[in-house]
PDB file of N, CA, C and O in Angstrom:
ATOM      1  N   UNK A   1       0.839  -1.173   0.000  1.00  0.00           N
ATOM      2  CA  UNK A   1       0.000   0.000   0.000  1.00  0.00           C
ATOM      3  C   UNK A   1       0.888   1.242   0.000  1.00  0.00           C
ATOM      4  O   UNK A   1       1.831   1.334   0.787  1.00  0.00           O
ATOM      5  N   UNK A   2       0.601   2.203  -0.834  1.00  0.00           N
ATOM      6  CA  UNK A   2       1.387   3.445  -0.844  1.00  0.00           C
ATOM      7  C   UNK A   2       1.253   4.174   0.488  1.00  0.00           C
ATOM      8  O   UNK A   2       0.210   4.146   1.125  1.00  0.00           O
ATOM      9  N   UNK A   3       2.322   4.817   0.898  1.00  0.00           N
ATOM     10  CA  UNK A   3       2.319   5.549   2.168  1.00  0.00           C
ATOM     11  C   UNK A   3       2.085   7.037   1.985  1.00  0.00           C
ATOM     12  O   UNK A   3       2.016   7.769   2.953  1.00  0.00           O
ATOM     13  N   UNK A   4       2.008   7.482   0.742  1.00  0.00           N
ATOM     14  CA  UNK A   4       1.761   8.892   0.490  1.00  0.00           C
ATOM     15  C   UNK A   4       3.033   9.708   0.605  1.00  0.00           C
ATOM     16  O   UNK A   4       4.110   9.190   0.811  1.00  0.00           O
ATOM     17  N   UNK A   5       2.900  10.981   0.500  1.00  0.00           N
ATOM     18  CA  UNK A   5       4.037  11.887   0.556  1.00  0.00           C
ATOM     19  C   UNK A   5       3.758  12.930   1.636  1.00  0.00           C
ATOM     20  O   UNK A   5       2.744  13.603   1.587  1.00  0.00           O
ATOM     21  N   UNK A   6       4.662  13.020   2.583  1.00  0.00           N
ATOM     22  CA  UNK A   6       4.511  14.008   3.644  1.00  0.00           C
ATOM     23  C   UNK A   6       5.527  15.110   3.428  1.00  0.00           C
ATOM     24  O   UNK A   6       6.720  14.879   3.412  1.00  0.00           O
ATOM     25  N   UNK A   7       5.044  16.286   3.256  1.00  0.00           N
ATOM     26  CA  UNK A   7       5.941  17.426   3.035  1.00  0.00           C
ATOM     27  C   UNK A   7       6.339  18.019   4.385  1.00  0.00           C
ATOM     28  O   UNK A   7       5.509  18.191   5.268  1.00  0.00           O
ATOM     29  N   UNK A   8       7.605  18.308   4.526  1.00  0.00           N
ATOM     30  CA  UNK A   8       8.120  18.946   5.737  1.00  0.00           C
ATOM     31  C   UNK A   8       8.604  20.328   5.329  1.00  0.00           C
ATOM     32  O   UNK A   8       9.372  20.461   4.384  1.00  0.00           O
ATOM     33  N   UNK A   9       8.126  21.371   6.008  1.00  0.00           N
ATOM     34  CA  UNK A   9       8.589  22.717   5.661  1.00  0.00           C
ATOM     35  C   UNK A   9      10.112  22.789   5.668  1.00  0.00           C
ATOM     36  O   UNK A   9      10.765  22.223   6.542  1.00  0.00           O
ATOM     37  N   UNK A  10      10.674  23.461   4.697  1.00  0.00           N
ATOM     38  CA  UNK A  10      12.134  23.533   4.540  1.00  0.00           C
ATOM     39  C   UNK A  10      12.820  24.014   5.813  1.00  0.00           C
ATOM     40  O   UNK A  10      13.904  23.547   6.150  1.00  0.00           O
ATOM     41  N   UNK A  11      12.209  24.921   6.541  1.00  0.00           N
ATOM     42  CA  UNK A  11      12.833  25.464   7.752  1.00  0.00           C
ATOM     43  C   UNK A  11      12.959  24.405   8.843  1.00  0.00           C
ATOM     44  O   UNK A  11      13.754  24.551   9.756  1.00  0.00           O
ATOM     45  N   UNK A  12      12.174  23.323   8.755  1.00  0.00           N
ATOM     46  CA  UNK A  12      12.211  22.270   9.765  1.00  0.00           C
ATOM     47  C   UNK A  12      13.168  21.140   9.402  1.00  0.00           C
ATOM     48  O   UNK A  12      13.347  20.218  10.175  1.00  0.00           O
ATOM     49  N   UNK A  13      13.759  21.179   8.239  1.00  0.00           N
ATOM     50  CA  UNK A  13      14.653  20.120   7.804  1.00  0.00           C
ATOM     51  C   UNK A  13      16.064  20.385   8.312  1.00  0.00           C
ATOM     52  O   UNK A  13      16.513  21.528   8.360  1.00  0.00           O
ATOM     53  N   UNK A  14      16.783  19.312   8.691  1.00  0.00           N
ATOM     54  CA  UNK A  14      18.139  19.497   9.218  1.00  0.00           C
ATOM     55  C   UNK A  14      19.053  20.272   8.273  1.00  0.00           C
ATOM     56  O   UNK A  14      19.856  21.081   8.720  1.00  0.00           O
ATOM     57  N   UNK A  15      18.940  20.059   6.977  1.00  0.00           N
ATOM     58  CA  UNK A  15      19.806  20.761   6.026  1.00  0.00           C
ATOM     59  C   UNK A  15      19.580  22.269   6.099  1.00  0.00           C
ATOM     60  O   UNK A  15      20.506  23.047   5.911  1.00  0.00           O
ATOM     61  N   UNK A  16      18.356  22.670   6.392  1.00  0.00           N
ATOM     62  CA  UNK A  16      18.044  24.094   6.455  1.00  0.00           C
ATOM     63  C   UNK A  16      18.629  24.728   7.720  1.00  0.00           C
ATOM     64  O   UNK A  16      18.989  25.897   7.719  1.00  0.00           O
ATOM     65  N   UNK A  17      18.716  23.963   8.792  1.00  0.00           N
ATOM     66  CA  UNK A  17      19.232  24.503  10.052  1.00  0.00           C
ATOM     67  C   UNK A  17      20.718  24.240  10.224  1.00  0.00           C
ATOM     68  O   UNK A  17      21.348  24.845  11.084  1.00  0.00           O
ATOM     69  N   UNK A  18      21.251  23.315   9.430  1.00  0.00           N
ATOM     70  CA  UNK A  18      22.659  22.949   9.558  1.00  0.00           C
ATOM     71  C   UNK A  18      22.928  22.013  10.720  1.00  0.00           C
ATOM     72  O   UNK A  18      24.064  21.710  11.031  1.00  0.00           O
ATOM     73  N   UNK A  19      21.880  21.550  11.392  1.00  0.00           N
ATOM     74  CA  UNK A  19      22.017  20.661  12.542  1.00  0.00           C
ATOM     75  C   UNK A  19      21.895  19.199  12.090  1.00  0.00           C
ATOM     76  O   UNK A  19      21.069  18.881  11.252  1.00  0.00           O
ATOM     77  N   UNK A  20      22.713  18.311  12.648  1.00  0.00           N
ATOM     78  CA  UNK A  20      22.593  16.891  12.326  1.00  0.00           C
ATOM     79  C   UNK A  20      21.218  16.362  12.699  1.00  0.00           C
ATOM     80  O   UNK A  20      20.616  16.821  13.673  1.00  0.00           O
ATOM     81  N   UNK A  21      20.731  15.414  11.929  1.00  0.00           N
ATOM     82  CA  UNK A  21      19.405  14.874  12.171  1.00  0.00           C
ATOM     83  C   UNK A  21      19.343  13.380  11.931  1.00  0.00           C
ATOM     84  O   UNK A  21      20.368  12.703  11.843  1.00  0.00           O
ATOM     85  N   UNK A  22      18.122  12.897  11.830  1.00  0.00           N
ATOM     86  CA  UNK A  22      17.857  11.476  11.654  1.00  0.00           C
ATOM     87  C   UNK A  22      17.328  11.195  10.264  1.00  0.00           C
ATOM     88  O   UNK A  22      16.697  12.037   9.641  1.00  0.00           O
ATOM     89  N   UNK A  23      17.579   9.954   9.824  1.00  0.00           N
ATOM     90  CA  UNK A  23      17.017   9.446   8.578  1.00  0.00           C
ATOM     91  C   UNK A  23      16.160   8.250   8.956  1.00  0.00           C
ATOM     92  O   UNK A  23      16.593   7.385   9.731  1.00  0.00           O
ATOM     93  N   UNK A  24      14.948   8.201   8.438  1.00  0.00           N
ATOM     94  CA  UNK A  24      14.051   7.080   8.683  1.00  0.00           C
ATOM     95  C   UNK A  24      14.006   6.209   7.442  1.00  0.00           C
ATOM     96  O   UNK A  24      13.663   6.677   6.357  1.00  0.00           O
ATOM     97  N   UNK A  25      14.386   4.930   7.590  1.00  0.00           N
ATOM     98  CA  UNK A  25      14.215   3.940   6.536  1.00  0.00           C
ATOM     99  C   UNK A  25      12.985   3.150   6.934  1.00  0.00           C
ATOM    100  O   UNK A  25      12.989   2.430   7.934  1.00  0.00           O
ATOM    101  N   UNK A  26      11.912   3.283   6.157  1.00  0.00           N
ATOM    102  CA  UNK A  26      10.619   2.724   6.532  1.00  0.00           C
ATOM    103  C   UNK A  26      10.134   1.755   5.469  1.00  0.00           C
ATOM    104  O   UNK A  26      10.137   2.066   4.279  1.00  0.00           O
ATOM    105  N   UNK A  27       9.736   0.574   5.885  1.00  0.00           N
ATOM    106  CA  UNK A  27       9.160  -0.402   4.958  1.00  0.00           C
ATOM    107  C   UNK A  27       9.947  -1.699   4.952  1.00  0.00           C
ATOM    108  O   UNK A  27      10.895  -1.889   5.720  1.00  0.00           O
ATOM    109  N   UNK A  28       9.545  -2.583   4.075  1.00  0.00           N
ATOM    110  CA  UNK A  28      10.210  -3.878   3.978  1.00  0.00           C
ATOM    111  C   UNK A  28      11.674  -3.696   3.577  1.00  0.00           C
ATOM    112  O   UNK A  28      11.990  -2.921   2.678  1.00  0.00           O
ATOM    113  N   UNK A  29      12.540  -4.394   4.248  1.00  0.00           N
ATOM    114  CA  UNK A  29      13.973  -4.293   3.966  1.00  0.00           C
ATOM    115  C   UNK A  29      14.314  -5.281   2.858  1.00  0.00           C
ATOM    116  O   UNK A  29      14.279  -6.495   3.063  1.00  0.00           O
ATOM    117  N   UNK A  30      14.570  -4.717   1.675  1.00  0.00           N
ATOM    118  CA  UNK A  30      14.932  -5.514   0.496  1.00  0.00           C
ATOM    119  C   UNK A  30      16.116  -4.847  -0.180  1.00  0.00           C
ATOM    120  O   UNK A  30      16.289  -3.636  -0.119  1.00  0.00           O
ATOM    121  N   UNK A  31      16.909  -5.666  -0.839  1.00  0.00           N
ATOM    122  CA  UNK A  31      18.111  -5.184  -1.509  1.00  0.00           C
ATOM    123  C   UNK A  31      17.808  -4.024  -2.464  1.00  0.00           C
ATOM    124  O   UNK A  31      18.540  -3.038  -2.507  1.00  0.00           O
ATOM    125  N   UNK A  32      16.723  -4.104  -3.213  1.00  0.00           N
ATOM    126  CA  UNK A  32      16.421  -3.074  -4.216  1.00  0.00           C
ATOM    127  C   UNK A  32      16.023  -1.727  -3.604  1.00  0.00           C
ATOM    128  O   UNK A  32      15.952  -0.732  -4.311  1.00  0.00           O
ATOM    129  N   UNK A  33      15.804  -1.673  -2.305  1.00  0.00           N
ATOM    130  CA  UNK A  33      15.464  -0.396  -1.658  1.00  0.00           C
ATOM    131  C   UNK A  33      16.701   0.373  -1.196  1.00  0.00           C
ATOM    132  O   UNK A  33      16.599   1.527  -0.804  1.00  0.00           O
ATOM    133  N   UNK A  34      17.869  -0.273  -1.238  1.00  0.00           N
ATOM    134  CA  UNK A  34      19.120   0.451  -1.042  1.00  0.00           C
ATOM    135  C   UNK A  34      19.532   0.792   0.377  1.00  0.00           C
ATOM    136  O   UNK A  34      20.300   1.732   0.580  1.00  0.00           O
ATOM    137  N   UNK A  35      19.083   0.029   1.361  1.00  0.00           N
ATOM    138  CA  UNK A  35      19.527   0.305   2.733  1.00  0.00           C
ATOM    139  C   UNK A  35      21.050   0.221   2.826  1.00  0.00           C
ATOM    140  O   UNK A  35      21.677   1.022   3.524  1.00  0.00           O
ATOM    141  N   UNK A  36      21.653  -0.696   2.110  1.00  0.00           N
ATOM    142  CA  UNK A  36      23.110  -0.824   2.116  1.00  0.00           C
ATOM    143  C   UNK A  36      23.777   0.465   1.617  1.00  0.00           C
ATOM    144  O   UNK A  36      24.795   0.886   2.148  1.00  0.00           O
ATOM    145  N   UNK A  37      23.177   1.099   0.626  1.00  0.00           N
ATOM    146  CA  UNK A  37      23.722   2.359   0.102  1.00  0.00           C
ATOM    147  C   UNK A  37      23.620   3.468   1.148  1.00  0.00           C
ATOM    148  O   UNK A  37      24.566   4.243   1.342  1.00  0.00           O
ATOM    149  N   UNK A  38      22.490   3.537   1.825  1.00  0.00           N
ATOM    150  CA  UNK A  38      22.314   4.525   2.898  1.00  0.00           C
ATOM    151  C   UNK A  38      23.353   4.325   3.989  1.00  0.00           C
ATOM    152  O   UNK A  38      23.983   5.282   4.455  1.00  0.00           O
ATOM    153  N   UNK A  39      23.557   3.078   4.399  1.00  0.00           N
ATOM    154  CA  UNK A  39      24.512   2.791   5.464  1.00  0.00           C
ATOM    155  C   UNK A  39      25.942   3.134   5.054  1.00  0.00           C
ATOM    156  O   UNK A  39      26.735   3.591   5.877  1.00  0.00           O
ATOM    157  N   UNK A  40      26.269   2.934   3.787  1.00  0.00           N
ATOM    158  CA  UNK A  40      27.607   3.268   3.295  1.00  0.00           C
ATOM    159  C   UNK A  40      27.806   4.781   3.182  1.00  0.00           C
ATOM    160  O   UNK A  40      28.895   5.294   3.430  1.00  0.00           O
ATOM    161  N   UNK A  41      26.761   5.492   2.799  1.00  0.00           N
ATOM    162  CA  UNK A  41      26.870   6.935   2.557  1.00  0.00           C
ATOM    163  C   UNK A  41      26.774   7.775   3.832  1.00  0.00           C
ATOM    164  O   UNK A  41      27.379   8.850   3.915  1.00  0.00           O
ATOM    165  N   UNK A  42      26.035   7.325   4.816  1.00  0.00           N
ATOM    166  CA  UNK A  42      25.758   8.123   6.011  1.00  0.00           C
ATOM    167  C   UNK A  42      27.007   8.679   6.702  1.00  0.00           C
ATOM    168  O   UNK A  42      27.021   9.853   7.074  1.00  0.00           O
ATOM    169  N   UNK A  43      28.073   7.889   6.875  1.00  0.00           N
ATOM    170  CA  UNK A  43      29.248   8.459   7.545  1.00  0.00           C
ATOM    171  C   UNK A  43      29.900   9.618   6.784  1.00  0.00           C
ATOM    172  O   UNK A  43      30.655  10.387   7.358  1.00  0.00           O
ATOM    173  N   UNK A  44      29.584   9.749   5.513  1.00  0.00           N
ATOM    174  CA  UNK A  44      30.163  10.816   4.695  1.00  0.00           C
ATOM    175  C   UNK A  44      29.281  12.071   4.655  1.00  0.00           C
ATOM    176  O   UNK A  44      29.655  13.062   4.040  1.00  0.00           O
ATOM    177  N   UNK A  45      28.121  11.994   5.297  1.00  0.00           N
ATOM    178  CA  UNK A  45      27.178  13.119   5.301  1.00  0.00           C
ATOM    179  C   UNK A  45      27.145  13.711   6.707  1.00  0.00           C
ATOM    180  O   UNK A  45      26.666  13.073   7.642  1.00  0.00           O
ATOM    181  N   UNK A  46      27.619  14.927   6.829  1.00  0.00           N
ATOM    182  CA  UNK A  46      27.712  15.534   8.162  1.00  0.00           C
ATOM    183  C   UNK A  46      26.352  15.794   8.802  1.00  0.00           C
ATOM    184  O   UNK A  46      26.271  16.056  10.007  1.00  0.00           O
ATOM    185  N   UNK A  47      25.268  15.726   8.036  1.00  0.00           N
ATOM    186  CA  UNK A  47      23.942  16.003   8.592  1.00  0.00           C
ATOM    187  C   UNK A  47      23.210  14.753   9.066  1.00  0.00           C
ATOM    188  O   UNK A  47      22.099  14.843   9.569  1.00  0.00           O
ATOM    189  N   UNK A  48      23.801  13.587   8.902  1.00  0.00           N
ATOM    190  CA  UNK A  48      23.169  12.343   9.348  1.00  0.00           C
ATOM    191  C   UNK A  48      23.904  11.852  10.584  1.00  0.00           C
ATOM    192  O   UNK A  48      25.088  11.581  10.542  1.00  0.00           O
ATOM    193  N   UNK A  49      23.196  11.781  11.689  1.00  0.00           N
ATOM    194  CA  UNK A  49      23.773  11.272  12.925  1.00  0.00           C
ATOM    195  C   UNK A  49      23.014  10.060  13.439  1.00  0.00           C
ATOM    196  O   UNK A  49      23.462   9.399  14.364  1.00  0.00           O
ATOM    197  N   UNK A  50      21.866   9.784  12.854  1.00  0.00           N
ATOM    198  CA  UNK A  50      21.037   8.680  13.353  1.00  0.00           C
ATOM    199  C   UNK A  50      20.245   8.113  12.187  1.00  0.00           C
ATOM    200  O   UNK A  50      19.675   8.863  11.398  1.00  0.00           O
ATOM    201  N   UNK A  51      20.209   6.782  12.093  1.00  0.00           N
ATOM    202  CA  UNK A  51      19.386   6.105  11.094  1.00  0.00           C
ATOM    203  C   UNK A  51      18.426   5.200  11.851  1.00  0.00           C
ATOM    204  O   UNK A  51      18.853   4.334  12.619  1.00  0.00           O
ATOM    205  N   UNK A  52      17.141   5.407  11.660  1.00  0.00           N
ATOM    206  CA  UNK A  52      16.117   4.567  12.264  1.00  0.00           C
ATOM    207  C   UNK A  52      15.623   3.622  11.169  1.00  0.00           C
ATOM    208  O   UNK A  52      15.154   4.068  10.127  1.00  0.00           O
ATOM    209  N   UNK A  53      15.761   2.324  11.418  1.00  0.00           N
ATOM    210  CA  UNK A  53      15.321   1.319  10.456  1.00  0.00           C
ATOM    211  C   UNK A  53      14.024   0.721  10.975  1.00  0.00           C
ATOM    212  O   UNK A  53      14.016   0.002  11.972  1.00  0.00           O
ATOM    213  N   UNK A  54      12.923   1.062  10.326  1.00  0.00           N
ATOM    214  CA  UNK A  54      11.603   0.579  10.724  1.00  0.00           C
ATOM    215  C   UNK A  54      11.087  -0.334   9.622  1.00  0.00           C
ATOM    216  O   UNK A  54      10.487   0.116   8.659  1.00  0.00           O
ATOM    217  N   UNK A  55      11.371  -1.599   9.760  1.00  0.00           N
ATOM    218  CA  UNK A  55      10.936  -2.553   8.752  1.00  0.00           C
ATOM    219  C   UNK A  55      11.391  -3.947   9.120  1.00  0.00           C
ATOM    220  O   UNK A  55      12.049  -4.169  10.130  1.00  0.00           O
ATOM    221  N   UNK A  56      11.041  -4.872   8.273  1.00  0.00           N
ATOM    222  CA  UNK A  56      11.442  -6.256   8.506  1.00  0.00           C
ATOM    223  C   UNK A  56      11.842  -6.882   7.180  1.00  0.00           C
ATOM    224  O   UNK A  56      11.578  -6.323   6.107  1.00  0.00           O
ATOM    225  N   UNK A  57      12.475  -8.037   7.290  1.00  0.00           N
ATOM    226  CA  UNK A  57      12.893  -8.732   6.086  1.00  0.00           C
ATOM    227  C   UNK A  57      12.829 -10.236   6.301  1.00  0.00           C
ATOM    228  O   UNK A  57      12.982 -10.709   7.430  1.00  0.00           O
ATOM    229  N   UNK A  58      12.614 -10.941   5.214  1.00  0.00           N
ATOM    230  CA  UNK A  58      12.688 -12.401   5.230  1.00  0.00           C
ATOM    231  C   UNK A  58      13.966 -12.860   4.537  1.00  0.00           C
ATOM    232  O   UNK A  58      14.203 -14.044   4.402  1.00  0.00           O
ATOM    233  N   UNK A  59      14.781 -11.891   4.096  1.00  0.00           N
ATOM    234  CA  UNK A  59      16.004 -12.180   3.345  1.00  0.00           C
ATOM    235  C   UNK A  59      17.190 -12.246   4.303  1.00  0.00           C
ATOM    236  O   UNK A  59      17.870 -11.250   4.555  1.00  0.00           O
ATOM    237  N   UNK A  60      17.456 -13.435   4.830  1.00  0.00           N
ATOM    238  CA  UNK A  60      18.535 -13.610   5.802  1.00  0.00           C
ATOM    239  C   UNK A  60      19.892 -13.286   5.191  1.00  0.00           C
ATOM    240  O   UNK A  60      20.771 -12.750   5.870  1.00  0.00           O
ATOM    241  N   UNK A  61      20.067 -13.557   3.914  1.00  0.00           N
ATOM    242  CA  UNK A  61      21.331 -13.269   3.238  1.00  0.00           C
ATOM    243  C   UNK A  61      21.604 -11.763   3.226  1.00  0.00           C
ATOM    244  O   UNK A  61      22.721 -11.323   3.506  1.00  0.00           O
ATOM    245  N   UNK A  62      20.586 -10.973   2.906  1.00  0.00           N
ATOM    246  CA  UNK A  62      20.754  -9.513   2.879  1.00  0.00           C
ATOM    247  C   UNK A  62      21.003  -8.982   4.287  1.00  0.00           C
ATOM    248  O   UNK A  62      21.825  -8.093   4.489  1.00  0.00           O
ATOM    249  N   UNK A  63      20.329  -9.541   5.253  1.00  0.00           N
ATOM    250  CA  UNK A  63      20.526  -9.118   6.641  1.00  0.00           C
ATOM    251  C   UNK A  63      21.969  -9.370   7.072  1.00  0.00           C
ATOM    252  O   UNK A  63      22.590  -8.506   7.700  1.00  0.00           O
ATOM    253  N   UNK A  64      22.523 -10.519   6.699  1.00  0.00           N
ATOM    254  CA  UNK A  64      23.934 -10.794   7.007  1.00  0.00           C
ATOM    255  C   UNK A  64      24.847  -9.816   6.277  1.00  0.00           C
ATOM    256  O   UNK A  64      25.874  -9.397   6.812  1.00  0.00           O
ATOM    257  N   UNK A  65      24.471  -9.430   5.073  1.00  0.00           N
ATOM    258  CA  UNK A  65      25.278  -8.496   4.275  1.00  0.00           C
ATOM    259  C   UNK A  65      25.326  -7.103   4.900  1.00  0.00           C
ATOM    260  O   UNK A  65      26.368  -6.441   4.873  1.00  0.00           O
ATOM    261  N   UNK A  66      24.208  -6.643   5.455  1.00  0.00           N
ATOM    262  CA  UNK A  66      24.178  -5.277   5.989  1.00  0.00           C
ATOM    263  C   UNK A  66      24.689  -5.178   7.426  1.00  0.00           C
ATOM    264  O   UNK A  66      24.993  -4.080   7.883  1.00  0.00           O
ATOM    265  N   UNK A  67      24.817  -6.290   8.133  1.00  0.00           N
ATOM    266  CA  UNK A  67      25.305  -6.238   9.519  1.00  0.00           C
ATOM    267  C   UNK A  67      26.669  -5.555   9.629  1.00  0.00           C
ATOM    268  O   UNK A  67      26.850  -4.682  10.484  1.00  0.00           O
ATOM    269  N   UNK A  68      27.654  -5.896   8.783  1.00  0.00           N
ATOM    270  CA  UNK A  68      28.931  -5.186   8.875  1.00  0.00           C
ATOM    271  C   UNK A  68      28.810  -3.701   8.519  1.00  0.00           C
ATOM    272  O   UNK A  68      29.551  -2.874   9.053  1.00  0.00           O
ATOM    273  N   UNK A  69      27.872  -3.362   7.643  1.00  0.00           N
ATOM    274  CA  UNK A  69      27.668  -1.957   7.288  1.00  0.00           C
ATOM    275  C   UNK A  69      27.077  -1.181   8.462  1.00  0.00           C
ATOM    276  O   UNK A  69      27.423  -0.025   8.689  1.00  0.00           O
ATOM    277  N   UNK A  70      26.198  -1.823   9.211  1.00  0.00           N
ATOM    278  CA  UNK A  70      25.639  -1.205  10.416  1.00  0.00           C
ATOM    279  C   UNK A  70      26.759  -0.976  11.429  1.00  0.00           C
ATOM    280  O   UNK A  70      26.871   0.095  12.028  1.00  0.00           O
ATOM    281  N   UNK A  71      27.620  -1.984  11.602  1.00  0.00           N
ATOM    282  CA  UNK A  71      28.734  -1.855  12.539  1.00  0.00           C
ATOM    283  C   UNK A  71      29.698  -0.750  12.098  1.00  0.00           C
ATOM    284  O   UNK A  71      30.179   0.031  12.933  1.00  0.00           O
ATOM    285  N   UNK A  72      29.958  -0.658  10.804  1.00  0.00           N
ATOM    286  CA  UNK A  72      30.870   0.382  10.292  1.00  0.00           C
ATOM    287  C   UNK A  72      30.272   1.769  10.478  1.00  0.00           C
ATOM    288  O   UNK A  72      30.985   2.712  10.844  1.00  0.00           O
ATOM    289  N   UNK A  73      28.976   1.899  10.237  1.00  0.00           N
ATOM    290  CA  UNK A  73      28.318   3.198  10.437  1.00  0.00           C
ATOM    291  C   UNK A  73      28.412   3.593  11.909  1.00  0.00           C
ATOM    292  O   UNK A  73      28.720   4.732  12.250  1.00  0.00           O
ATOM    293  N   UNK A  74      28.162   2.635  12.793  1.00  0.00           N
ATOM    294  CA  UNK A  74      28.247   2.898  14.231  1.00  0.00           C
ATOM    295  C   UNK A  74      29.667   3.299  14.634  1.00  0.00           C
ATOM    296  O   UNK A  74      29.855   4.207  15.447  1.00  0.00           O
ATOM    297  N   UNK A  75      30.655   2.662  14.046  1.00  0.00           N
ATOM    298  CA  UNK A  75      32.049   2.984  14.343  1.00  0.00           C
ATOM    299  C   UNK A  75      32.413   4.392  13.884  1.00  0.00           C
ATOM    300  O   UNK A  75      33.352   5.003  14.398  1.00  0.00           O
ATOM    301  N   UNK A  76      31.639   4.921  12.932  1.00  0.00           N
ATOM    302  CA  UNK A  76      31.863   6.277  12.432  1.00  0.00           C
ATOM    303  C   UNK A  76      30.922   7.297  13.071  1.00  0.00           C
ATOM    304  O   UNK A  76      30.719   8.397  12.523  1.00  0.00           O
ATOM    305  N   UNK A  77      30.318   6.942  14.194  1.00  0.00           N
ATOM    306  CA  UNK A  77      29.516   7.895  14.943  1.00  0.00           C
ATOM    307  C   UNK A  77      28.055   7.982  14.554  1.00  0.00           C
ATOM    308  O   UNK A  77      27.343   8.855  15.022  1.00  0.00           O
ATOM    309  N   UNK A  78      27.581   7.051  13.715  1.00  0.00           N
ATOM    310  CA  UNK A  78      26.169   7.052  13.325  1.00  0.00           C
ATOM    311  C   UNK A  78      25.415   6.089  14.234  1.00  0.00           C
ATOM    312  O   UNK A  78      25.770   4.915  14.334  1.00  0.00           O
ATOM    313  N   UNK A  79      24.389   6.571  14.887  1.00  0.00           N
ATOM    314  CA  UNK A  79      23.548   5.709  15.708  1.00  0.00           C
ATOM    315  C   UNK A  79      22.552   5.019  14.778  1.00  0.00           C
ATOM    316  O   UNK A  79      21.779   5.680  14.079  1.00  0.00           O
ATOM    317  N   UNK A  80      22.554   3.684  14.769  1.00  0.00           N
ATOM    318  CA  UNK A  80      21.614   2.928  13.945  1.00  0.00           C
ATOM    319  C   UNK A  80      20.628   2.257  14.873  1.00  0.00           C
ATOM    320  O   UNK A  80      21.022   1.482  15.758  1.00  0.00           O
ATOM    321  N   UNK A  81      19.346   2.569  14.710  1.00  0.00           N
ATOM    322  CA  UNK A  81      18.307   2.086  15.616  1.00  0.00           C
ATOM    323  C   UNK A  81      17.353   1.175  14.848  1.00  0.00           C
ATOM    324  O   UNK A  81      16.566   1.641  14.034  1.00  0.00           O
ATOM    325  N   UNK A  82      17.419  -0.143  15.080  1.00  0.00           N
ATOM    326  CA  UNK A  82      16.445  -1.032  14.449  1.00  0.00           C
ATOM    327  C   UNK A  82      15.132  -0.994  15.228  1.00  0.00           C
ATOM    328  O   UNK A  82      15.124  -0.852  16.441  1.00  0.00           O
ATOM    329  N   UNK A  83      14.043  -1.076  14.520  1.00  0.00           N
ATOM    330  CA  UNK A  83      12.735  -1.083  15.174  1.00  0.00           C
ATOM    331  C   UNK A  83      11.966  -2.293  14.719  1.00  0.00           C
ATOM    332  O   UNK A  83      12.019  -2.723  13.640  1.00  0.00           O
TER     333      UNK A  83
END
């Protein structure tokens, strides 16, 4: 089911304030949704300090693949919160 589009006023976005913020990854965790890319890129983005992963997966292979990426992000100061 589509989740729609929620607009956030530009003044409320971390990029607009220059303050580090959170990224929400929401939905089923599948390779084609690019969670691995987010985890790799986050340490290079000064505005990302927290990644909240709200989803589940039946793909044990992909879950094993992203575990080291979660650990690497954490080692670089990114808080990764699974839900």
